[in-house]
Amino acid sequence: MKNIYCSIILIFLTLCLYAEDGHQLWLRNSNPKPVNVVCSKTSTSLTIAKQELQNSWMGETGASVSLVIKADKAIRGDGFRIGKNAIQANTESGILYGVYELLRRQQTGEAIQEEICNPSYDRRILNHWDNLDGSIERGYAGQSIFWRKGSDVFTVTEADKKLWQEYARANASIGINGSVLNNVNASQLMLTSDYLQRVKAIADVLRPYGIKTYLSVRFSSPAQIGGLKTSDPLNPEVAQWWKDKAKEIYNLIPDFGGFLVKANSEGQPGPQDFGRTHADGANMLADALNPFGGIVMWRAFVYSASDEDRAKQAYLEFMPFDGQFRDNVIIQVKNGPVDFQPREPFSPLFGAMKKTTVMPELQITQEYLGHSIHLAFLAPMWEEFLQSDTYQNGAGSTVARCTDGSIFPQKYSAIAGVANIGLDANWCGHHFAQANWYAFGRLAWNSSIRSEQIADEWIKLTFSRTSENRDELALDWNLNFLSPVKQMMLESREAIVDFMMPLGLHHIFSANGHYGPGPWWAPKGMRKDWTPPYYHQADTLGIGFDRTSSGSNGVGQYQEPLRSTLSNVSTCPEAYLLWFHHLPWDYKMKSGRTLWDELCVHYDGGVQQVRRFQKVWDQAERFVDRDRFVDVQEKLRDQSLNALEWKDGCMLYFQKFSRKPFPYNLERPMYNMDYLIEKDTKRVGEYHH
Ligand code: GCW
C-alpha cells in the first residue's frame, strides 16, 4: 500500500516537474555553473548581459569571462567577436548578442572558437498587427501584449512591464532589434498623447535589450486628429504637423525607430487620395523624421480592383519611382507578389529597384499556413525565398544579397516579420510556432544559416530537460527525438503546400478566414481578385494562371534568364507551374503522370504526411513534458482533419472540371463537397471583408 502511495506521489512530482506551458520559449532555465564576469563598463544592458551569463553559464566551472566594448573595424554594427571566455563588440547590444550566442552554443553543444559574427541586416524588426483595442489582425495566440480594450490601457501595470521585459529578452536572445507596436491598418489614435505615453513606457522596457520602438501611422492623421483640413503630403501645414509630431515622439523616446506605413492599400488612406504619389507621401514623412535619425518603412503591398493581374501591381506601381525616395525611406515588400501564400515565387521588386532601399517582409503568424493549429516550420520557406536568384546583377544576385547591402549601396538594411505573438501562455498559440519567431530572428541575423541548423538549435533549446541529463541520454534523445522531430519540422511546410495548394496553386482559401479550402468560393458581387477562381482559373480545358506573354505576362517582370526559365513550361520549376501557366489536365509532368493525377498525388501525399507527423509525435511522448506533448498531439489531430478537408474539397471541386477519376491507388474521398461547402458557408459569417 505504502508503495502505491509513494508511486503516486512520485508520478505527481514528475508531472509537476515536467509540466511546462511553453512560456519560457527557447530560454529555459538550466543548472548554471559558477562564472566570474568582468566588464570594464556598467550600464543596464551590460548588467543584463552579466546576469544572463551568471544565470545560464554551462562552460568551464569558475571560468572568468570578459566583456569588452572596443571599436574594431572587422565587427560591423552590433556584431561581436566571440571566444570561449570573451566577447568583444562595438556596442552594448553587440555584447548582449554575443552573450546569448555563447550561451546558446554551450547549451546546444556547438563548437566555440574565436570568430566574428556580424548581422546580415542592420534592422531586424517584428511587425505587430496589434490593434489598440487589444485584438490582433491575423493573430492566433490571444490578445495583444501591448494594448487592451478600455481606459485601462493607459495604466501601465507591473505585469505589463514584466511581460514586455520577457518579450524583449526573447527578442534580444535571437538578435531582433526593433518592434512596430501596432497594426499597419493603423488607428489615427496611435499618435495621440495618451497612447504615446504608453509607447514611451514600452520603449523604456525594450531599450536595455537593444530594441528600438517603431509605430505604424495612419496617413490621414493630420486631418483626423490634428484638426487640419487635409492630409495632402504637399501641403506645408501637413508637413509641419508631421514634423511637430516627430518632435513630440522623440522628446518622449529619443531613440525612436520610425514609421511603418500602409498607404493606398486595401482601403487605407494615402497620398493618392490627394493626387500625390507614393514618393510624395513617403518623402514627406522621411523629412519629418530625418532630423532625429528616423526611418520610414513604406509598404509596397498595393493592388487595386483593376483588371491587371494582382501579382503584377506592386511592381507596376513602384518601379516608376525607383530613385525618387529619400535615403531614409525603405520600401517594405512582402516575400511574394501576392500575399504570404504557402508558396509564392519571390516578388519581382527584389533586385529590380536598384536605386531604392528595399526590405523583405515575411509573415511569421500563420495566416495562410493553418493559423496556430497546423505545425508549420517556416524557415524552409524563408530560406527558399532569401536564396532565390533574382539575376538582377548577374547570377548569384539572391534576394538576400539584393537587400542586405551586398549588391546595392544603401544607407540602411532591414528585414521585417509579422509577429505571431499574443497573450497565450506559450506566446504563439502552437508550441512549434515559437520556432518561427526563433527562425525569423536567426535568419535576420544570418540569412545564410540553413533551416536544418535552426530547427536543430530550437529543438535542443526548447525540449531538452537539462543538458546533463540530455548528455546521459544523448544517444537515445538524438536518435529518437531530435532527429525525427527535426525531420518533421523540415517537411512540415511542404506538407501544407501539398494538401492545400500544390504545383503553384495559390489563394484558394475559403473566405477571409484564410483557413479552410474554398476553391469554389466566389460570392456574387465580390471583387474578383478576392475570390479563389480568379487564382486557379480551372475550367474543363485545364487549370492555372497564365502569366506568360500569352497571358498577363507577369513573367515579364523577372530578369533574364529567369524570365525565360519561368515562361517556358518545360523549364519552369513544377513547384511554380500553375502560378505561371494554365495547362491542360492531361499535360505530361516530369513524373510521367498527367497533371490531374499529379495534382491528386500531391493532395493525397500532404494528408498522408500529416498522419506520419502524428506518428512521429506520438513516439516522442517519453521525451516531452505532458502538457506540451498533449497540446501538440491534439493540434496535429485537428491538422490531420483539416488536411483531409483540403484534399477532398479541392479534389472533388477540381474533378468537376477535369472529369477524370482519382488515381485508383489513392484513398477515396471521405467528405462530400456539399458538406464542406456548407460547413464553410457557416464559417464565413465569422469573417469580415
Ligand atoms: O493578407 C492581407 C491580410 C490583411 C493584412 C494585409 C496587409 C494587415 O489578410 O489582414 O492587413 O494583408 O498585409 O496589409
XYZ file of C-alpha atoms and ligand atoms in Angstrom:
703
model
C 0.000 0.000 0.000
C 2.738 2.350 1.067
C 4.466 1.621 -2.205
C 1.425 2.628 -4.184
C 1.240 5.950 -2.366
C 4.916 6.511 -2.952
C 4.477 5.789 -6.624
C 1.523 8.122 -6.899
C 3.442 10.899 -5.183
C 6.422 10.238 -7.412
C 4.338 10.338 -10.559
C 2.674 13.543 -9.383
C 6.028 15.144 -8.660
C 7.385 14.065 -12.007
C 4.376 15.535 -13.758
C 4.730 18.817 -11.870
C 8.408 18.920 -12.602
C 7.916 18.405 -16.256
C 4.706 20.346 -16.711
C 5.597 23.223 -18.953
C 3.382 25.815 -20.514
C 5.979 26.930 -23.027
C 6.234 30.427 -21.617
C 9.975 30.171 -21.290
C 10.375 29.644 -25.019
C 13.905 28.632 -26.011
C 15.298 30.267 -22.875
C 14.600 27.572 -20.352
C 16.458 27.527 -17.081
C 19.418 25.306 -16.813
C 21.653 24.460 -13.882
C 24.308 27.110 -14.213
C 27.891 26.638 -13.177
C 29.701 29.405 -11.363
C 31.319 32.031 -13.573
C 33.131 35.268 -12.970
C 32.167 38.048 -15.378
C 34.476 41.001 -15.871
C 33.230 44.072 -17.626
C 35.002 47.405 -17.872
C 31.795 49.462 -18.031
C 28.471 49.418 -16.271
C 25.063 50.058 -17.787
C 21.644 48.469 -17.701
C 22.327 46.461 -20.843
C 25.664 45.240 -19.565
C 24.131 44.263 -16.259
C 21.636 42.181 -18.192
C 24.482 40.609 -20.149
C 26.291 39.765 -16.945
C 23.225 38.299 -15.283
C 22.409 36.171 -18.272
C 25.888 34.650 -18.128
C 25.605 34.017 -14.415
C 22.145 32.510 -14.696
C 22.939 30.124 -17.506
C 26.681 29.505 -17.692
C 27.474 25.979 -18.792
C 31.108 26.405 -19.728
C 34.098 25.688 -17.552
C 33.279 25.848 -13.833
C 34.542 29.052 -12.277
C 35.731 30.457 -15.600
C 36.350 34.138 -15.967
C 34.599 35.826 -18.891
C 35.435 39.280 -20.132
C 33.010 41.585 -21.881
C 34.861 44.260 -23.796
C 33.463 47.194 -25.720
C 36.203 48.182 -28.124
C 35.904 49.504 -31.651
C 37.065 47.032 -34.238
C 36.646 47.538 -37.974
C 36.035 43.875 -38.610
C 32.998 44.000 -36.350
C 30.028 45.626 -38.062
C 27.075 47.328 -36.410
C 26.064 45.345 -33.387
C 28.109 42.334 -34.350
C 30.603 40.779 -31.962
C 33.722 38.708 -31.615
C 33.157 35.592 -29.581
C 35.588 33.295 -27.839
C 35.291 30.625 -25.147
C 35.722 33.189 -22.396
C 35.454 36.574 -24.060
C 33.111 38.759 -26.010
C 34.110 41.931 -27.771
C 31.770 44.364 -29.544
C 31.419 47.944 -30.698
C 28.158 48.412 -28.876
C 26.413 47.274 -25.736
C 23.831 45.446 -27.826
C 26.718 43.664 -29.518
C 27.865 42.404 -26.121
C 24.381 41.228 -25.308
C 24.078 39.356 -28.616
C 27.499 37.813 -28.028
C 26.419 36.593 -24.615
C 23.288 34.956 -25.997
C 25.323 33.358 -28.765
C 27.830 31.967 -26.305
C 25.130 30.571 -24.042
C 23.255 29.095 -26.971
C 26.362 27.326 -28.177
C 27.083 25.981 -24.736
C 23.596 24.651 -24.457
C 23.389 23.110 -27.895
C 26.897 21.762 -27.820
C 28.000 23.757 -30.860
C 31.716 24.478 -31.173
C 33.011 27.745 -29.742
C 36.137 29.035 -31.372
C 37.194 32.620 -31.760
C 35.166 34.178 -34.546
C 33.382 37.330 -35.604
C 29.620 37.279 -36.084
C 28.140 40.200 -37.975
C 24.450 40.662 -38.689
C 23.141 40.257 -42.243
C 20.611 43.053 -41.745
C 21.059 46.123 -39.547
C 17.383 46.359 -38.652
C 15.682 43.143 -37.653
C 12.141 44.087 -36.904
C 8.933 42.484 -35.711
C 5.707 43.972 -37.054
C 2.817 43.536 -34.671
C -0.586 43.764 -36.307
C -1.992 44.669 -32.899
C -4.999 46.936 -32.681
C -5.367 49.447 -29.880
C -8.368 47.547 -28.505
C -6.146 44.544 -27.893
C -7.310 42.421 -30.809
C -4.712 41.257 -33.311
C -5.295 41.120 -37.037
C -4.322 37.619 -38.163
C -3.259 36.843 -34.623
C -3.904 33.321 -33.364
C -2.341 33.426 -29.913
C -4.664 35.570 -27.883
C -4.872 39.298 -27.380
C -2.128 41.868 -27.688
C 0.703 42.053 -25.188
C 0.808 45.835 -25.719
C -2.786 47.075 -25.959
C -6.151 46.351 -24.414
C -9.724 47.493 -24.531
C -10.944 50.340 -22.371
C -9.225 53.106 -20.496
C -7.304 50.519 -18.553
C -4.870 50.607 -21.444
C -3.484 53.877 -20.131
C -2.335 52.308 -16.900
C 0.966 50.525 -17.100
C 0.984 47.696 -14.585
C 3.875 45.732 -13.151
C 2.517 42.704 -15.005
C 2.693 44.651 -18.282
C 6.288 45.557 -17.645
C 7.233 42.032 -16.700
C 5.727 40.667 -19.888
C 7.351 43.305 -22.080
C 10.645 42.530 -20.464
C 10.286 38.823 -21.153
C 9.363 39.696 -24.718
C 12.372 41.977 -25.078
C 14.684 39.355 -23.671
C 13.402 36.695 -26.042
C 13.921 39.033 -28.974
C 17.386 40.076 -27.895
C 18.385 36.447 -27.497
C 17.864 35.953 -31.236
C 19.064 39.351 -32.394
C 15.772 41.110 -33.079
C 16.290 44.836 -32.521
C 13.053 46.527 -33.488
C 9.325 46.291 -32.827
C 6.499 48.007 -34.621
C 3.916 48.071 -31.866
C 0.663 48.437 -33.788
C -1.220 47.204 -36.828
C -0.354 48.543 -40.286
C -4.094 49.096 -40.618
C -3.367 51.850 -38.171
C -5.656 53.861 -35.992
C -5.140 57.606 -36.002
C -5.374 57.415 -32.206
C -1.947 55.840 -32.122
C -0.392 59.272 -32.375
C -2.464 60.892 -29.627
C -0.645 61.758 -26.434
C -2.234 59.161 -24.138
C -1.227 56.333 -26.413
C 2.223 57.829 -26.957
C 2.738 57.776 -23.194
C 2.176 54.040 -23.262
C 4.556 53.713 -26.202
C 7.158 55.511 -24.130
C 6.599 53.073 -21.270
C 7.059 50.141 -23.636
C 10.123 51.699 -25.250
C 11.695 52.183 -21.814
C 11.393 48.461 -21.122
C 12.624 47.371 -24.551
C 15.596 49.762 -24.743
C 18.076 47.958 -22.459
C 17.593 44.896 -24.648
C 18.704 46.847 -27.702
C 15.224 47.095 -29.181
C 14.009 50.213 -30.917
C 10.354 51.050 -30.989
C 8.519 51.936 -34.206
C 4.908 52.815 -34.941
C 2.528 52.244 -37.820
C 0.884 55.518 -38.714
C -2.314 56.386 -40.475
C -1.668 58.719 -43.361
C -4.790 60.762 -42.693
C -3.798 61.542 -39.105
C -3.269 65.298 -39.667
C -6.912 65.716 -40.651
C -8.276 63.130 -38.242
C -6.520 64.116 -35.049
C -4.615 67.283 -35.967
C -7.598 69.427 -36.864
C -6.244 70.144 -40.345
C -8.480 70.289 -43.386
C -6.362 67.905 -45.371
C -3.607 65.320 -45.106
C -2.168 66.179 -48.509
C 1.556 65.499 -48.213
C 2.462 68.534 -50.286
C 0.526 70.900 -48.065
C 3.044 72.783 -45.872
C 0.800 72.661 -42.813
C 0.525 68.908 -43.145
C 4.288 68.554 -43.446
C 4.684 70.796 -40.411
C 2.178 68.723 -38.441
C 4.250 65.606 -39.040
C 7.440 67.470 -38.102
C 5.888 68.572 -34.845
C 4.583 65.083 -34.197
C 8.027 63.635 -34.825
C 9.480 66.107 -32.347
C 6.870 65.200 -29.748
C 7.649 61.498 -30.177
C 11.418 61.956 -29.996
C 11.034 64.026 -26.850
C 9.435 61.005 -25.260
C 11.536 58.359 -26.973
C 14.925 59.703 -28.064
C 15.871 56.505 -29.880
C 12.501 56.033 -31.619
C 12.985 53.991 -34.807
C 10.477 55.482 -37.223
C 7.208 54.874 -39.029
C 5.736 51.953 -40.918
C 3.069 52.937 -43.447
C 0.390 51.045 -45.324
C -0.943 53.621 -47.731
C -3.466 53.349 -50.521
C -3.771 49.684 -49.912
C -6.926 47.774 -49.022
C -8.814 50.962 -48.252
C -6.150 52.662 -46.155
C -5.675 56.391 -46.769
C -2.600 57.556 -48.639
C -1.082 60.248 -50.814
C -3.050 59.125 -53.866
C -6.208 60.390 -52.151
C -4.784 63.836 -52.890
C -3.476 63.084 -56.355
C 0.053 62.621 -54.995
C 2.402 59.687 -55.346
C 3.885 57.115 -53.006
C 7.167 59.019 -53.281
C 5.488 62.304 -52.266
C 3.949 60.652 -49.241
C 6.972 58.673 -48.093
C 9.404 61.551 -48.602
C 7.308 63.995 -46.634
C 7.325 61.631 -43.644
C 11.002 60.899 -44.163
C 11.787 64.604 -43.972
C 9.912 64.868 -40.701
C 11.892 62.001 -39.173
C 15.260 62.738 -40.706
C 16.483 65.336 -38.159
C 16.088 62.665 -35.485
C 17.580 59.784 -37.420
C 14.238 58.040 -38.003
C 13.285 55.927 -40.992
C 10.107 55.346 -42.972
C 9.187 51.816 -43.967
C 6.697 52.273 -46.782
C 4.838 49.135 -47.768
C 4.562 48.028 -51.376
C 1.549 45.814 -50.669
C -0.788 47.615 -53.041
C -3.311 46.316 -55.530
C -6.496 47.817 -56.851
C -9.668 46.339 -58.224
C -8.359 46.825 -61.767
C -8.177 44.102 -64.379
C -4.422 43.962 -64.057
C -3.014 40.718 -62.653
C -2.765 41.324 -58.936
C 0.683 39.725 -58.857
C 1.980 42.473 -61.158
C 0.573 45.502 -59.435
C 3.151 46.353 -56.774
C 5.909 46.302 -59.365
C 3.907 48.442 -61.779
C 3.156 50.967 -59.103
C 6.578 51.229 -57.513
C 9.130 50.802 -60.285
C 8.466 54.235 -61.812
C 9.585 55.803 -58.528
C 12.869 53.961 -58.245
C 15.481 56.534 -57.277
C 12.940 59.098 -56.112
C 12.788 58.114 -52.474
C 14.834 59.750 -49.696
C 17.645 57.654 -48.331
C 15.786 57.117 -45.052
C 12.850 55.535 -46.864
C 12.808 51.765 -47.162
C 10.256 50.067 -49.357
C 8.910 47.082 -47.452
C 8.000 44.286 -49.848
C 6.251 41.022 -48.975
C 8.249 37.974 -49.978
C 5.849 37.041 -52.749
C 3.963 39.152 -55.284
C 0.508 38.203 -53.987
C 0.158 37.661 -50.267
C 2.106 35.343 -47.967
C 0.817 32.180 -49.618
C 2.235 28.775 -48.588
C 4.398 29.058 -51.688
C 4.993 32.004 -53.977
C 7.864 32.918 -56.224
C 9.744 35.953 -54.864
C 8.314 39.385 -55.628
C 9.904 40.779 -58.795
C 10.577 44.054 -56.973
C 13.549 42.448 -55.225
C 16.670 43.438 -57.050
C 14.674 45.402 -59.616
C 14.598 48.592 -57.569
C 18.266 49.401 -57.807
C 18.226 52.950 -56.542
C 15.884 52.451 -53.624
C 16.362 50.563 -50.393
C 14.090 47.540 -50.277
C 13.413 45.318 -47.274
C 11.676 41.927 -47.175
C 8.517 41.457 -45.141
C 7.916 37.889 -44.003
C 4.860 36.645 -42.199
C 5.604 34.742 -39.020
C 1.974 34.493 -37.999
C 0.418 31.641 -39.965
C -2.390 33.498 -41.692
C -2.220 31.178 -44.675
C -0.478 28.217 -43.099
C -3.023 26.844 -40.680
C -3.144 29.563 -38.015
C -1.975 28.243 -34.668
C -3.416 24.823 -35.411
C -1.037 23.492 -38.028
C 2.516 22.554 -37.337
C 4.405 24.576 -39.915
C 8.078 25.363 -39.588
C 8.590 28.338 -41.861
C 12.377 28.547 -42.057
C 12.477 26.415 -45.239
C 10.064 28.835 -46.914
C 12.155 31.841 -45.932
C 15.377 30.109 -46.880
C 13.928 29.308 -50.299
C 12.948 32.955 -50.680
C 16.168 34.549 -49.414
C 18.286 32.251 -51.566
C 16.203 32.778 -54.740
C 18.338 34.181 -57.508
C 16.893 37.360 -58.982
C 19.695 37.622 -61.595
C 19.303 41.390 -61.279
C 23.028 41.908 -61.008
C 24.144 38.734 -62.728
C 23.874 35.177 -61.443
C 24.081 34.905 -57.679
C 22.002 38.041 -57.006
C 19.939 36.333 -54.381
C 17.115 38.184 -52.674
C 19.275 38.198 -49.542
C 22.159 39.879 -51.323
C 19.852 42.345 -53.093
C 18.506 43.535 -49.761
C 21.377 43.291 -47.275
C 23.645 45.881 -48.874
C 25.991 43.379 -50.597
C 24.985 44.499 -54.088
C 23.400 47.931 -53.915
C 24.780 50.873 -51.969
C 22.265 51.648 -49.251
C 22.288 53.531 -46.007
C 20.111 51.034 -44.180
C 19.383 47.372 -44.471
C 16.343 45.839 -42.875
C 14.019 42.868 -42.706
C 10.612 42.549 -41.056
C 8.480 39.675 -39.845
C 4.793 39.906 -38.934
C 4.736 38.609 -35.383
C 2.813 35.586 -34.118
C 2.845 36.715 -30.516
C -0.059 37.193 -28.148
C -1.088 36.786 -24.533
C -1.306 32.982 -24.728
C 0.890 31.429 -22.077
C 3.138 29.977 -24.749
C 3.130 33.292 -26.664
C 2.434 31.804 -30.108
C -0.603 29.531 -29.741
C 1.173 26.423 -31.036
C 4.324 25.316 -29.252
C 6.005 24.755 -32.585
C 5.056 28.241 -33.773
C 7.678 29.508 -31.358
C 10.193 28.032 -33.749
C 9.082 30.541 -36.370
C 9.694 33.525 -34.108
C 13.072 31.965 -33.359
C 13.803 31.275 -37.025
C 12.932 34.782 -38.089
C 15.413 36.229 -35.622
C 18.146 33.789 -36.569
C 17.710 34.401 -40.319
C 17.517 38.168 -39.902
C 20.817 37.944 -38.098
C 22.370 35.491 -40.507
C 20.474 34.987 -43.726
C 22.659 32.099 -44.791
C 22.071 29.695 -41.935
C 20.195 26.629 -43.013
C 16.767 25.655 -41.799
C 18.179 22.418 -40.511
C 20.538 24.194 -38.168
C 17.781 26.467 -36.931
C 15.493 23.525 -36.227
C 18.307 21.661 -34.516
C 19.095 24.567 -32.208
C 15.485 25.288 -31.450
C 14.592 21.712 -30.538
C 17.588 21.392 -28.270
C 16.833 24.657 -26.510
C 13.098 24.096 -26.285
C 12.718 20.445 -25.404
C 15.783 19.182 -23.640
C 15.292 18.933 -19.907
C 18.731 19.862 -18.716
C 21.932 19.476 -20.561
C 23.251 16.996 -18.032
C 20.525 14.541 -18.436
C 20.496 15.117 -22.153
C 24.138 14.096 -22.207
C 23.355 10.944 -20.313
C 20.572 10.066 -22.643
C 22.215 11.676 -25.617
C 22.099 8.783 -27.989
C 18.508 7.877 -27.311
C 17.417 11.515 -27.367
C 19.248 12.328 -30.570
C 18.109 9.249 -32.385
C 14.545 9.009 -31.230
C 13.591 12.594 -30.555
C 15.834 15.197 -32.113
C 16.216 13.537 -35.437
C 12.596 12.549 -36.219
C 11.155 15.780 -34.805
C 13.618 17.826 -36.810
C 12.717 15.912 -39.934
C 9.058 16.535 -39.256
C 9.668 20.256 -38.870
C 11.678 20.437 -42.059
C 8.950 18.679 -44.030
C 6.033 20.453 -42.396
C 5.699 23.440 -44.720
C 5.892 21.301 -47.848
C 3.191 19.028 -46.436
C 0.931 22.064 -46.130
C 1.708 23.163 -49.672
C 0.801 19.658 -50.804
C -2.553 19.351 -49.100
C -3.573 22.981 -49.665
C -2.248 24.254 -52.945
C 0.425 22.236 -54.697
C 2.197 22.830 -58.006
C 1.943 26.617 -57.862
C -1.753 26.935 -56.994
C -2.399 29.857 -54.675
C -5.023 31.742 -52.718
C -7.755 29.141 -52.882
C -8.826 29.688 -49.294
C -12.366 29.964 -48.252
C -13.472 33.498 -47.473
C -11.413 35.836 -45.453
C -10.653 33.478 -42.621
C -7.860 32.008 -44.689
C -8.022 28.615 -43.031
C -10.144 26.039 -44.819
C -10.409 25.178 -48.505
C -12.553 27.340 -50.753
C -11.646 26.865 -54.420
C -15.376 27.330 -55.081
C -15.732 30.485 -53.018
C -16.976 33.380 -55.166
C -19.916 35.271 -53.672
C -21.866 37.423 -56.110
C -20.557 40.941 -56.413
C -17.267 40.134 -54.647
C -14.135 41.694 -56.109
C -12.747 39.076 -58.469
C -9.247 39.141 -57.069
C -10.638 38.295 -53.645
C -12.035 35.002 -54.888
C -10.188 31.727 -55.496
C -11.471 31.081 -59.059
C -9.520 34.194 -60.116
C -6.339 32.470 -58.982
C -6.832 28.858 -60.040
C -8.645 29.571 -63.313
C -9.877 25.977 -63.502
C -12.064 25.088 -66.471
C -12.700 21.974 -68.499
C -9.583 22.624 -70.516
C -7.182 22.934 -67.632
C -6.001 24.814 -64.585
C -3.539 27.545 -63.585
C -2.929 31.272 -64.007
C -1.295 32.105 -67.319
C 1.365 34.672 -66.516
C 3.377 34.064 -69.685
C 3.379 36.547 -72.548
C 0.204 34.952 -73.859
C -1.438 35.679 -70.515
C -0.822 38.508 -68.037
C 2.908 38.484 -68.775
C 3.767 38.536 -65.081
C 6.953 36.721 -66.103
C 7.996 39.905 -67.894
C 8.734 41.479 -64.517
C 11.528 38.998 -63.826
C 15.079 39.401 -65.084
C 16.533 37.130 -67.761
C 17.430 34.289 -67.812
C 14.866 33.647 -65.088
C 12.090 35.147 -67.195
C 12.638 32.575 -69.945
C 13.064 29.751 -67.471
C 9.725 30.554 -65.904
C 7.862 31.223 -69.107
C 8.982 28.032 -70.789
C 6.677 25.352 -69.475
C 9.325 22.673 -69.736
C 11.871 24.605 -67.639
C 9.512 26.250 -65.160
C 10.017 24.502 -61.797
C 6.982 22.326 -61.165
C 6.571 23.905 -57.759
C 5.576 27.107 -59.584
C 3.931 25.540 -62.618
C 0.346 26.676 -62.084
C 1.497 30.065 -60.823
C 2.808 30.844 -64.275
C 0.939 28.514 -66.622
C -2.562 27.430 -67.476
C -2.187 23.811 -68.539
C -4.435 21.045 -69.821
C -5.477 18.357 -67.366
C -3.584 15.724 -69.298
C -0.370 17.752 -69.529
C 2.544 15.336 -69.031
C 4.520 16.005 -65.852
C 8.153 15.054 -65.239
C 6.975 12.007 -63.304
C 5.208 10.740 -66.413
C 1.807 11.291 -64.806
C -0.834 13.618 -66.152
C -1.243 16.973 -64.441
C -4.542 15.783 -62.974
C -3.039 12.641 -61.492
C -0.044 14.552 -60.214
C -2.275 17.102 -58.509
C -4.168 14.307 -56.774
C -0.932 12.612 -55.741
C 0.220 15.839 -54.078
C -3.063 16.381 -52.256
C -3.054 12.825 -51.025
C 0.650 12.957 -50.170
C 0.082 16.005 -47.969
C -2.600 14.236 -45.970
C -0.507 11.086 -45.547
C 2.387 13.242 -44.441
C 0.434 14.846 -41.595
C -0.630 11.393 -40.456
C 3.027 10.421 -40.373
C 3.709 13.523 -38.263
C 1.125 12.274 -35.790
C 3.064 9.026 -35.507
C 6.362 10.820 -35.101
C 4.937 12.919 -32.315
C 3.276 10.029 -30.512
C 6.610 8.267 -30.445
C 8.197 11.365 -28.936
C 5.970 11.176 -25.889
C 8.555 9.903 -23.454
C 10.842 12.835 -24.202
C 8.353 15.649 -23.714
C 6.565 17.028 -20.681
C 2.924 16.044 -20.504
C 1.371 19.443 -21.202
C 3.284 20.290 -24.297
C 3.020 16.748 -25.575
C -0.762 16.698 -25.326
C -1.164 20.187 -26.758
C 0.808 19.335 -29.848
C -0.824 15.946 -30.185
C -4.290 17.495 -30.185
C -3.319 20.129 -32.712
C -1.886 17.506 -35.037
C -5.221 15.715 -34.914
C -7.009 18.886 -35.949
C -4.471 19.496 -38.652
C -4.976 15.997 -39.969
C -8.718 16.544 -40.230
C -8.233 19.904 -41.878
C -5.763 18.414 -44.348
C -8.379 15.871 -45.319
C -10.931 18.637 -45.864
C -8.464 20.394 -48.114
C -7.683 17.299 -50.100
C -11.270 16.159 -50.514
C -12.660 19.633 -51.069
C -10.130 20.613 -53.704
C -10.007 17.268 -55.490
C -13.776 16.939 -55.691
C -14.135 20.514 -56.847
C -11.426 20.331 -59.491
C -12.779 16.982 -60.629
C -15.879 18.802 -61.854
C -13.611 20.375 -64.453
C -11.086 17.626 -65.121
C -13.821 14.974 -65.393
C -11.272 12.326 -64.604
C -11.197 9.663 -61.909
C -8.934 9.938 -58.894
C -5.935 7.659 -59.369
C -7.161 4.298 -58.061
C -4.234 3.712 -55.752
C -5.192 6.768 -53.691
C -7.514 6.887 -50.717
C -11.078 7.741 -51.784
C -12.705 10.978 -50.580
C -14.367 10.796 -47.195
C -16.182 14.097 -47.269
C -18.863 15.246 -49.645
C -18.096 18.530 -51.281
C -21.539 19.876 -50.402
C -20.879 19.153 -46.767
C -17.611 21.049 -46.913
C -19.202 23.981 -48.722
C -21.964 24.131 -46.171
C -19.512 23.952 -43.300
C -17.560 26.688 -44.975
C -20.630 28.868 -45.518
C -21.407 28.652 -41.820
C -17.862 29.652 -41.007
C -17.865 32.562 -43.442
C -20.204 34.581 -41.273
C -17.405 34.904 -38.768
C -15.102 36.778 -41.098
C -15.043 40.325 -42.227
C -14.064 41.955 -45.542
O -3.023 39.449 -46.393
C -3.617 40.594 -46.042
C -4.253 40.284 -44.753
C -4.693 41.531 -44.058
C -3.462 42.414 -43.900
C -2.905 42.719 -45.279
C -1.629 43.542 -45.231
C -2.926 43.923 -42.139
O -5.316 39.431 -44.984
O -5.220 41.173 -42.814
O -3.744 43.593 -43.211
O -2.582 41.526 -45.906
O -0.557 42.953 -45.252
O -1.709 44.750 -45.167
